[in-house]
Short mmCIF file of C-alpha atoms and ligand atoms in Angstrom, two decimals:
data_model
loop_
_atom_site.label_atom_id
_atom_site.label_comp_id
_atom_site.label_asym_id
_atom_site.label_seq_id
_atom_site.Cartn_x
_atom_site.Cartn_y
_atom_site.Cartn_z
CA MET T 2 91.84 59.04 78.33
CA ARG T 3 88.34 60.40 78.88
CA THR T 4 87.15 62.70 81.67
CA GLN T 5 84.32 65.18 82.19
CA VAL T 6 86.45 68.36 82.24
CA ALA T 7 89.95 68.77 80.79
CA ILE T 8 91.64 71.62 82.67
CA ILE T 9 94.68 73.28 81.11
CA GLY T 10 97.01 74.80 83.72
CA ALA T 11 97.66 73.88 87.38
CA GLY T 12 97.89 77.42 88.80
CA PRO T 13 95.36 78.51 91.43
CA ALA T 14 92.54 78.75 88.85
CA GLY T 15 93.06 75.25 87.46
CA LEU T 16 93.65 73.47 90.76
CA LEU T 17 90.79 75.23 92.56
CA LEU T 18 88.45 74.40 89.68
CA ALA T 19 89.47 70.72 89.86
CA HIS T 20 88.92 70.79 93.63
CA LEU T 21 85.44 72.38 93.44
CA LEU T 22 84.39 70.05 90.63
CA ARG T 23 85.53 66.98 92.56
CA ARG T 24 83.48 68.10 95.57
CA ALA T 25 80.47 68.46 93.28
CA GLY T 26 80.99 64.99 91.81
CA VAL T 27 82.51 66.04 88.48
CA GLU T 28 85.78 64.40 87.35
CA SER T 29 88.60 66.32 85.70
CA VAL T 30 92.19 65.96 84.51
CA VAL T 31 94.63 68.87 84.74
CA LEU T 32 97.50 69.28 82.24
CA GLU T 33 100.46 71.46 83.28
CA THR T 34 103.64 72.32 81.37
CA ARG T 35 105.79 73.00 84.43
CA SER T 36 106.89 70.67 87.22
CA GLN T 37 104.98 70.49 90.49
CA GLU T 38 108.00 72.00 92.31
CA TYR T 39 108.24 74.93 89.90
CA VAL T 40 104.54 75.77 90.22
CA ALA T 41 104.72 75.49 94.03
CA ALA T 42 107.73 77.80 94.33
CA ARG T 43 106.54 80.70 92.14
CA ILE T 44 106.28 83.92 94.13
CA ARG T 45 103.07 85.73 93.31
CA ALA T 46 100.37 87.82 94.93
CA GLY T 47 99.68 87.98 98.65
CA ILE T 48 96.27 89.46 99.43
CA LEU T 49 92.95 87.61 99.60
CA GLU T 50 89.61 89.40 99.60
CA GLN T 51 87.01 88.36 102.15
CA SER T 52 84.97 86.58 99.47
CA SER T 53 88.04 84.57 98.38
CA VAL T 54 88.63 83.56 102.02
CA ASP T 55 84.96 82.62 102.38
CA LEU T 56 85.06 80.51 99.22
CA LEU T 57 88.28 78.69 100.15
CA THR T 58 86.90 78.07 103.66
CA ALA T 59 83.60 76.69 102.34
CA ALA T 60 85.60 74.45 99.99
CA GLY T 61 87.43 72.88 102.94
CA LEU T 62 90.68 74.71 102.18
CA GLY T 63 90.62 77.16 105.10
CA ASP T 64 92.46 75.39 107.95
CA ARG T 65 95.98 76.72 107.39
CA LEU T 66 94.62 79.99 106.01
CA HIS T 67 92.80 80.66 109.29
CA ALA T 68 95.76 79.48 111.40
CA GLU T 69 98.55 81.27 109.51
CA GLY T 70 96.84 84.00 107.44
CA HIS T 71 96.52 87.50 108.84
CA PRO T 72 93.30 89.49 108.58
CA HIS T 73 93.93 93.17 107.95
CA ARG T 74 91.35 95.85 108.63
CA GLY T 75 92.61 98.08 105.81
CA ILE T 76 95.64 99.78 104.27
CA HIS T 77 97.77 102.88 104.79
CA LEU T 78 97.87 105.42 101.96
CA GLN T 79 100.59 108.03 102.06
CA TRP T 80 102.49 110.79 100.31
CA PRO T 81 105.39 112.90 101.63
CA GLY T 82 104.48 114.24 105.06
CA GLU T 83 101.17 112.39 105.42
CA ARG T 84 100.05 108.84 106.16
CA HIS T 85 96.38 107.86 106.45
CA HIS T 86 94.78 104.59 107.44
CA LEU T 87 91.66 103.44 105.56
CA ASP T 88 89.69 101.03 107.72
CA PHE T 89 87.78 98.72 105.34
CA VAL T 90 85.95 97.02 108.20
CA ASP T 91 84.50 100.32 109.43
CA LEU T 92 83.81 101.46 105.87
CA THR T 93 82.35 98.27 104.36
CA GLY T 94 82.23 95.56 107.02
CA ARG T 95 84.77 93.52 105.03
CA SER T 96 88.46 92.83 105.63
CA VAL T 97 91.33 91.43 103.55
CA TRP T 98 93.79 88.66 104.41
CA VAL T 99 97.53 88.42 103.99
CA TYR T 100 98.09 84.88 102.71
CA GLY T 101 100.41 84.24 99.78
CA GLN T 102 99.35 82.67 96.50
CA THR T 103 102.19 80.21 97.16
CA GLU T 104 100.32 79.08 100.29
CA VAL T 105 96.98 78.80 98.45
CA GLN T 106 98.74 76.69 95.84
CA LYS T 107 100.25 74.46 98.54
CA ASP T 108 96.85 73.97 100.21
CA LEU T 109 95.38 72.95 96.86
CA VAL T 110 98.17 70.45 96.21
CA ASP T 111 97.88 69.07 99.78
CA ALA T 112 94.11 68.63 99.34
CA ASN T 113 95.12 66.12 96.66
CA THR T 114 91.77 66.39 94.91
CA ALA T 115 93.09 67.05 91.41
CA THR T 116 94.52 64.55 88.94
CA VAL T 117 97.41 66.52 87.46
CA VAL T 118 99.76 65.51 84.65
CA TYR T 119 102.83 67.73 85.10
CA GLU T 120 105.57 68.56 82.59
CA VAL T 121 103.52 68.09 79.43
CA SER T 122 104.35 69.90 76.18
CA ASP T 123 102.71 70.59 72.79
CA VAL T 124 99.30 71.15 74.41
CA ALA T 125 96.70 71.75 71.69
CA LEU T 126 92.92 72.17 71.84
CA HIS T 127 90.63 70.58 69.24
CA ASP T 128 87.01 70.50 68.05
CA LEU T 129 85.70 72.94 70.67
CA THR T 130 82.20 73.08 69.21
CA GLY T 131 81.94 69.34 68.53
CA SER T 132 83.82 66.60 70.43
CA PRO T 133 86.32 68.60 72.48
CA HIS T 134 89.71 67.09 73.18
CA VAL T 135 93.23 68.14 74.12
CA THR T 136 96.40 66.56 72.77
CA TYR T 137 99.83 66.80 74.40
CA THR T 138 103.20 65.14 74.74
CA SER T 139 104.02 63.73 78.17
CA ALA T 140 107.34 64.16 79.98
CA ASP T 141 108.65 60.83 78.64
CA GLY T 142 107.86 61.84 75.05
CA THR T 143 104.73 59.74 74.50
CA PRO T 144 101.74 61.45 72.91
CA GLY T 145 98.59 61.84 75.04
CA ARG T 146 94.99 62.80 74.46
CA VAL T 147 92.19 63.80 76.85
CA ASP T 148 88.59 63.68 75.59
CA ALA T 149 86.17 65.70 77.69
CA ALA T 150 82.68 67.15 77.70
CA ALA T 151 84.19 70.58 78.47
CA ILE T 152 87.61 72.22 78.54
CA ALA T 153 88.68 74.86 81.08
CA GLY T 154 91.45 77.17 79.87
CA CYS T 155 93.27 78.06 83.12
CA ASP T 156 96.68 78.36 81.47
CA GLY T 157 97.54 81.93 82.39
CA SER T 158 98.63 84.73 80.10
CA PHE T 159 100.94 82.66 77.89
CA GLY T 160 98.90 79.47 77.40
CA PRO T 161 97.19 78.33 74.19
CA SER T 162 93.55 78.55 75.38
CA ARG T 163 93.10 82.27 74.91
CA ALA T 164 93.90 82.12 71.20
CA SER T 165 91.23 79.42 70.72
CA VAL T 166 88.45 81.84 71.70
CA PRO T 167 87.42 84.23 68.92
CA GLY T 168 86.42 87.57 70.37
CA GLN T 169 87.66 90.97 71.30
CA THR T 170 90.68 92.03 73.34
CA TRP T 171 91.43 95.25 75.18
CA GLU T 172 94.86 96.19 76.39
CA ARG T 173 96.73 98.93 78.26
CA THR T 174 100.45 98.90 78.92
CA TYR T 175 101.98 101.22 81.50
CA PRO T 176 105.25 103.14 81.18
CA TYR T 177 106.67 101.64 84.39
CA SER T 178 107.31 98.33 86.13
CA TRP T 179 107.74 97.10 89.70
CA LEU T 180 110.97 95.94 91.26
CA GLY T 181 109.84 93.44 93.91
CA ILE T 182 111.86 92.04 96.78
CA LEU T 183 111.25 89.37 99.36
CA ALA T 184 113.23 89.89 102.58
CA ASP T 185 113.79 87.90 105.75
CA VAL T 186 112.85 90.71 108.06
CA ALA T 187 109.78 91.48 110.18
CA PRO T 188 107.46 93.95 108.41
CA SER T 189 107.98 97.54 109.57
CA THR T 190 104.22 98.09 109.44
CA ASP T 191 101.06 96.46 110.80
CA GLU T 192 99.16 96.81 107.50
CA LEU T 193 100.21 97.47 103.88
CA ILE T 194 101.56 100.92 102.99
CA TYR T 195 100.85 102.30 99.48
CA ALA T 196 103.12 105.31 99.01
CA TRP T 197 102.95 108.06 96.42
CA HIS T 198 106.37 109.74 96.11
CA PRO T 199 107.92 112.10 93.51
CA ASP T 200 110.68 109.50 92.96
CA GLY T 201 108.06 106.84 92.21
CA PHE T 202 105.51 104.59 93.91
CA ALA T 203 106.51 102.20 96.71
CA LEU T 204 104.57 99.46 98.48
CA HIS T 205 105.33 97.77 101.77
CA SER T 206 103.60 94.39 101.90
CA MET T 207 104.35 91.22 103.83
CA ARG T 208 104.01 87.46 103.82
CA SER T 209 104.35 86.60 107.53
CA PRO T 210 105.61 88.08 110.83
CA THR T 211 109.17 87.34 109.65
CA VAL T 212 108.99 87.89 105.87
CA SER T 213 108.41 91.23 104.12
CA ARG T 214 107.51 91.86 100.49
CA LEU T 215 108.24 95.32 99.10
CA TYR T 216 108.00 96.99 95.70
CA LEU T 217 109.44 100.05 93.95
CA GLN T 218 108.25 101.71 90.77
CA VAL T 219 111.08 101.46 88.20
CA PRO T 220 111.32 102.30 84.47
CA ASN T 221 110.34 99.58 81.99
CA GLY T 222 113.33 97.53 80.92
CA THR T 223 115.03 97.78 84.34
CA ASP T 224 117.45 94.95 85.09
CA ALA T 225 116.91 93.72 88.68
CA GLY T 226 120.63 92.95 88.86
CA SER T 227 121.45 96.65 88.42
CA TRP T 228 119.86 97.40 91.81
CA SER T 229 122.15 96.53 94.73
CA ASP T 230 120.44 95.53 97.99
CA GLN T 231 121.68 98.75 99.58
CA ARG T 232 120.19 100.86 96.79
CA VAL T 233 116.83 99.05 97.11
CA TRP T 234 116.62 99.67 100.87
CA ASP T 235 117.76 103.30 100.52
CA GLU T 236 115.13 103.99 97.90
CA LEU T 237 112.42 102.19 99.89
CA ALA T 238 113.35 104.24 102.98
CA THR T 239 113.05 107.50 101.02
CA ARG T 240 109.77 106.68 99.30
CA LEU T 241 108.10 105.02 102.31
CA GLY T 242 109.02 107.95 104.57
CA HIS T 243 111.66 106.58 106.95
CA GLY T 244 111.91 109.15 109.75
CA GLN T 245 108.47 110.64 109.08
CA ASP T 246 106.70 111.00 112.46
CA GLY T 247 109.23 108.60 113.99
CA TRP T 248 108.41 105.71 111.61
CA LYS T 249 111.34 103.49 110.67
CA LEU T 250 111.90 101.01 107.86
CA THR T 251 114.01 98.08 109.07
CA PRO T 252 116.10 96.54 106.27
CA GLY T 253 117.08 92.84 106.18
CA PRO T 254 118.52 90.12 103.94
CA ILE T 255 116.92 90.13 100.49
CA THR T 256 116.10 86.59 99.33
CA GLU T 257 114.52 87.37 95.95
CA LYS T 258 114.56 90.32 93.57
CA SER T 259 112.69 90.58 90.28
CA VAL T 260 111.04 93.03 87.89
CA LEU T 261 107.32 92.78 87.09
CA PRO T 262 105.80 94.49 84.05
CA MET T 263 102.42 96.21 84.47
CA ARG T 264 99.63 95.43 82.04
CA SER T 265 95.86 95.50 81.78
CA PHE T 266 94.34 92.99 79.38
CA VAL T 267 90.79 91.70 78.91
CA GLN T 268 89.43 89.20 76.44
CA THR T 269 85.72 88.57 75.89
CA PRO T 270 83.78 86.40 75.57
CA MET T 271 85.31 84.00 78.08
CA ARG T 272 83.76 81.05 76.28
CA HIS T 273 83.81 79.43 72.85
CA GLY T 274 81.69 76.31 72.39
CA ARG T 275 82.78 73.91 75.12
CA LEU T 276 85.91 75.89 76.09
CA PHE T 277 85.67 78.21 79.10
CA LEU T 278 88.47 80.62 80.11
CA ALA T 279 89.26 81.44 83.75
CA GLY T 280 91.91 83.52 85.53
CA ASP T 281 94.92 85.07 83.81
CA ALA T 282 94.01 83.19 80.60
CA ALA T 283 91.21 85.74 80.12
CA HIS T 284 92.49 88.85 81.89
CA ILE T 285 95.55 90.49 83.37
CA VAL T 286 95.51 93.37 85.85
CA PRO T 287 98.42 95.44 87.11
CA PRO T 288 99.18 94.36 90.69
CA THR T 289 98.39 97.69 92.39
CA GLY T 290 94.87 96.68 93.43
CA ALA T 291 95.86 93.12 94.49
CA LYS T 292 93.15 91.70 92.23
CA GLY T 293 94.82 89.04 90.02
CA LEU T 294 94.48 86.04 92.33
CA ASN T 295 91.07 87.14 93.62
CA LEU T 296 89.73 87.46 90.08
CA ALA T 297 90.97 83.96 89.24
CA ILE T 298 89.20 82.61 92.34
CA ALA T 299 85.99 84.52 91.49
CA ASP T 300 85.97 83.15 87.91
CA VAL T 301 86.32 79.61 89.17
CA ALA T 302 83.64 80.16 91.82
CA LEU T 303 81.24 80.88 88.95
CA LEU T 304 82.60 78.29 86.54
CA ALA T 305 82.48 75.26 88.88
CA PRO T 306 78.70 75.40 89.49
CA ALA T 307 78.11 76.25 85.81
CA LEU T 308 80.02 73.14 84.64
CA THR T 309 78.40 71.02 87.35
CA ALA T 310 74.90 72.02 86.22
CA LEU T 311 75.85 71.47 82.58
CA LEU T 312 77.51 68.10 82.99
CA ARG T 313 75.54 66.52 85.83
CA HIS T 314 72.07 67.92 85.17
CA ASN T 315 72.30 68.83 81.49
CA ASP T 316 71.29 72.39 82.46
CA PRO T 317 73.17 74.99 80.36
CA THR T 318 71.71 78.10 82.07
CA LEU T 319 74.74 79.01 84.24
CA ALA T 320 77.24 77.98 81.56
CA ASP T 321 75.47 80.25 79.08
CA ARG T 322 75.65 83.13 81.55
CA TYR T 323 79.24 82.47 82.69
CA SER T 324 81.03 84.84 80.34
CA ASP T 325 78.69 87.79 80.96
CA THR T 326 78.61 87.32 84.73
CA ALA T 327 82.38 86.85 85.06
CA SER T 328 83.19 89.72 82.67
CA ARG T 329 81.21 92.23 84.74
CA ARG T 330 83.47 91.58 87.71
CA VAL T 331 86.54 91.47 85.46
CA TRP T 332 85.80 94.96 84.16
CA ARG T 333 85.13 96.29 87.68
CA CYS T 334 88.50 94.96 88.84
CA THR T 335 90.19 96.13 85.63
CA HIS T 336 88.94 99.63 86.29
CA PHE T 337 89.91 99.56 89.97
CA SER T 338 93.41 98.24 89.22
CA TRP T 339 93.92 100.88 86.52
CA TRP T 340 92.62 103.58 88.88
CA MET T 341 94.88 102.58 91.78
CA THR T 342 97.82 102.32 89.38
CA THR T 343 97.31 105.71 87.77
CA MET T 344 96.64 107.39 91.13
CA LEU T 345 99.90 106.19 92.67
CA HIS T 346 102.58 105.99 89.95
CA ILE T 347 104.67 108.93 88.83
CA GLY T 348 104.60 109.81 85.15
CA GLU T 349 106.12 112.57 83.05
CA ASP T 350 103.45 115.21 83.52
CA PRO T 351 103.47 117.48 86.63
CA PHE T 352 99.76 118.23 86.02
CA ASP T 353 99.01 114.54 86.57
CA ALA T 354 100.96 114.61 89.83
CA GLN T 355 98.74 117.40 91.18
CA LEU T 356 95.62 115.48 90.16
CA GLN T 357 96.95 112.39 91.93
CA LEU T 358 97.60 114.30 95.14
CA SER T 359 94.15 115.86 94.99
CA GLN T 360 92.63 112.41 94.50
CA LEU T 361 94.63 110.98 97.40
CA ARG T 362 93.53 113.82 99.69
CA TRP T 363 89.91 113.19 98.71
CA VAL T 364 90.09 109.43 99.18
CA THR T 365 91.63 109.85 102.63
CA SER T 366 89.44 112.70 103.88
CA SER T 367 85.96 112.02 102.46
CA GLU T 368 84.05 109.04 103.77
CA ALA T 369 82.42 108.59 100.36
CA GLY T 370 85.85 108.60 98.66
CA ALA T 371 87.31 106.18 101.19
CA ALA T 372 84.29 103.86 100.98
CA GLY T 373 84.63 103.59 97.19
CA LEU T 374 88.25 102.50 97.45
CA ALA T 375 87.47 100.18 100.39
CA GLU T 376 84.54 98.51 98.66
CA ASN T 377 86.64 97.72 95.60
CA TYR T 378 89.79 96.71 97.48
CA ALA T 379 88.05 94.48 100.05
CA GLY T 380 86.06 93.06 97.15
CA LEU T 381 82.53 92.97 95.91
CA PRO T 382 80.53 89.77 96.43
CA ILE T 383 81.22 87.07 93.83
CA GLY T 384 78.68 87.36 91.02
CA PHE T 385 77.71 90.94 92.02
N1 APR Z 15 99.70 73.76 78.91
C1 APR Z 15 99.46 73.50 80.21
N2 APR Z 15 99.67 74.41 81.18
C2 APR Z 15 100.12 75.62 80.83
C3 APR Z 15 100.38 75.96 79.48
C4 APR Z 15 100.16 74.97 78.50
N3 APR Z 15 100.42 75.20 77.21
N4 APR Z 15 100.84 77.24 79.44
C5 APR Z 15 100.85 77.67 80.71
N5 APR Z 15 100.43 76.72 81.56
C6 APR Z 15 100.34 76.77 83.02
C7 APR Z 15 101.39 77.63 83.68
O1 APR Z 15 102.62 76.94 83.81
C8 APR Z 15 100.74 77.92 85.01
O2 APR Z 15 101.08 76.96 86.00
O3 APR Z 15 99.11 77.37 83.40
C9 APR Z 15 99.25 77.85 84.73
C10 APR Z 15 98.57 79.18 84.87
O4 APR Z 15 98.66 79.59 86.21
P1 APR Z 15 98.75 81.13 86.64
O5 APR Z 15 99.66 81.85 85.72
O6 APR Z 15 99.06 81.13 88.09
O7 APR Z 15 97.28 81.69 86.35
P2 APR Z 15 95.93 81.50 87.15
O8 APR Z 15 95.76 80.12 87.67
O9 APR Z 15 94.88 82.09 86.27
O10 APR Z 15 96.10 82.40 88.44
C11 APR Z 15 96.10 83.77 88.38
O11 APR Z 15 98.35 84.14 88.95
O12 APR Z 15 99.61 85.57 87.64
C12 APR Z 15 98.97 85.42 88.83
O13 APR Z 15 98.30 87.60 89.44
C13 APR Z 15 97.88 86.39 88.92
O14 APR Z 15 97.52 85.83 91.09
C14 APR Z 15 96.99 85.67 89.80
C15 APR Z 15 97.04 84.28 89.42
C1 PHB Z 16 101.99 91.45 97.54
O1 PHB Z 16 102.07 91.25 98.76
O2 PHB Z 16 102.67 90.79 96.74
C2 PHB Z 16 101.11 92.51 97.03
C3 PHB Z 16 100.24 93.15 97.89
C4 PHB Z 16 99.42 94.16 97.43
C5 PHB Z 16 99.46 94.51 96.11
C6 PHB Z 16 100.31 93.87 95.23
C7 PHB Z 16 101.13 92.86 95.69
O3 PHB Z 16 98.66 95.51 95.67
#
């Protein structure tokens, strides 16, 4: 078949790109290895920056987000004996929203604007500087081919698109992981708590008034099954400061438990010929700054108008700038995610721990320090 843009991957990057292109009058076909149910059920990030909310709203995807999402003014940062609230609205005029990636994905599927072929295999990209096309095998075993004027690689960190772009990669692995749980219990906090603790970092997040999402720093290679529910709640209570100034952590039934590795990865350029990378296909951030989903949305917010100008008006200006413009934001978020991660996680060296505490005291007591964190967390404007 022939279309204007072949999109590889039906995660938030791929589906949002298809949606924005359709609204701009550009046709696309999305190829996805997994089933629609699998993609819809994946538990991922949960925080949207103001600019992501603005973009989704302008794209006609904001109804449920505004009805069911929760705007937060900021976050709590804490270490033993102290908890401080950083108010992003006061500091930067911008807020963040609690609205799960699962919900964003559902809104995109419900919008029904993308033509998606699910459960394909053997996806391969061809002739990226000539007549671009993608070959695949469909679920029933028949071979398929999509010819397109451009290809968008939105296939996450394990897809084939990344390897088709010659360029440079940068990588940092971290000596710890997160054990994440989802629990059917009301959050014990109004806004997220990021906790530094000698036993390791902990984060109290949430998905709704009845569902909490919490994380514990654990050593790499940890088996989630080796942590009983009781042990998880005990450790969360210790690290999040149960009892401190009367604050209580309420435990509840755990519905999901998994271990997430932490990695920073950047590949540039984000373009080769007629192939453009967006989202996790081009970059991975550790989750501490809540940037992964927002970066994918920001990439696509730049890529959709660039492809529209290229394919509808034969104007390559934005497409030629795409990689440089997107990479600037990618590096800002890569730095911020690394900075939040290294400020909050416990390593081997007691010298580092003192530096972390000093940094935390500065960020929570100096308006300049707080504003820097707030500006990055609440998000810089797309294309800054
Ligand atoms: N062919 C087609 N699709 C593929 C292939 C392939 N060979 N390989 C992977 N995919 C699909 C995956 O199954 C997945 O559905 O590409 C999709 C990529 O989606 P995501 O991993 O969600 O990546 P992205 O859309 O860039 O969104 C980034 O996801 O990992 C989180 O923190 C990250 O929140 C951020 C968001
Ligand atoms: C989440 O709710 O999953 C979440 C929130 C904030 C983070 C990371 C993950 O920094």
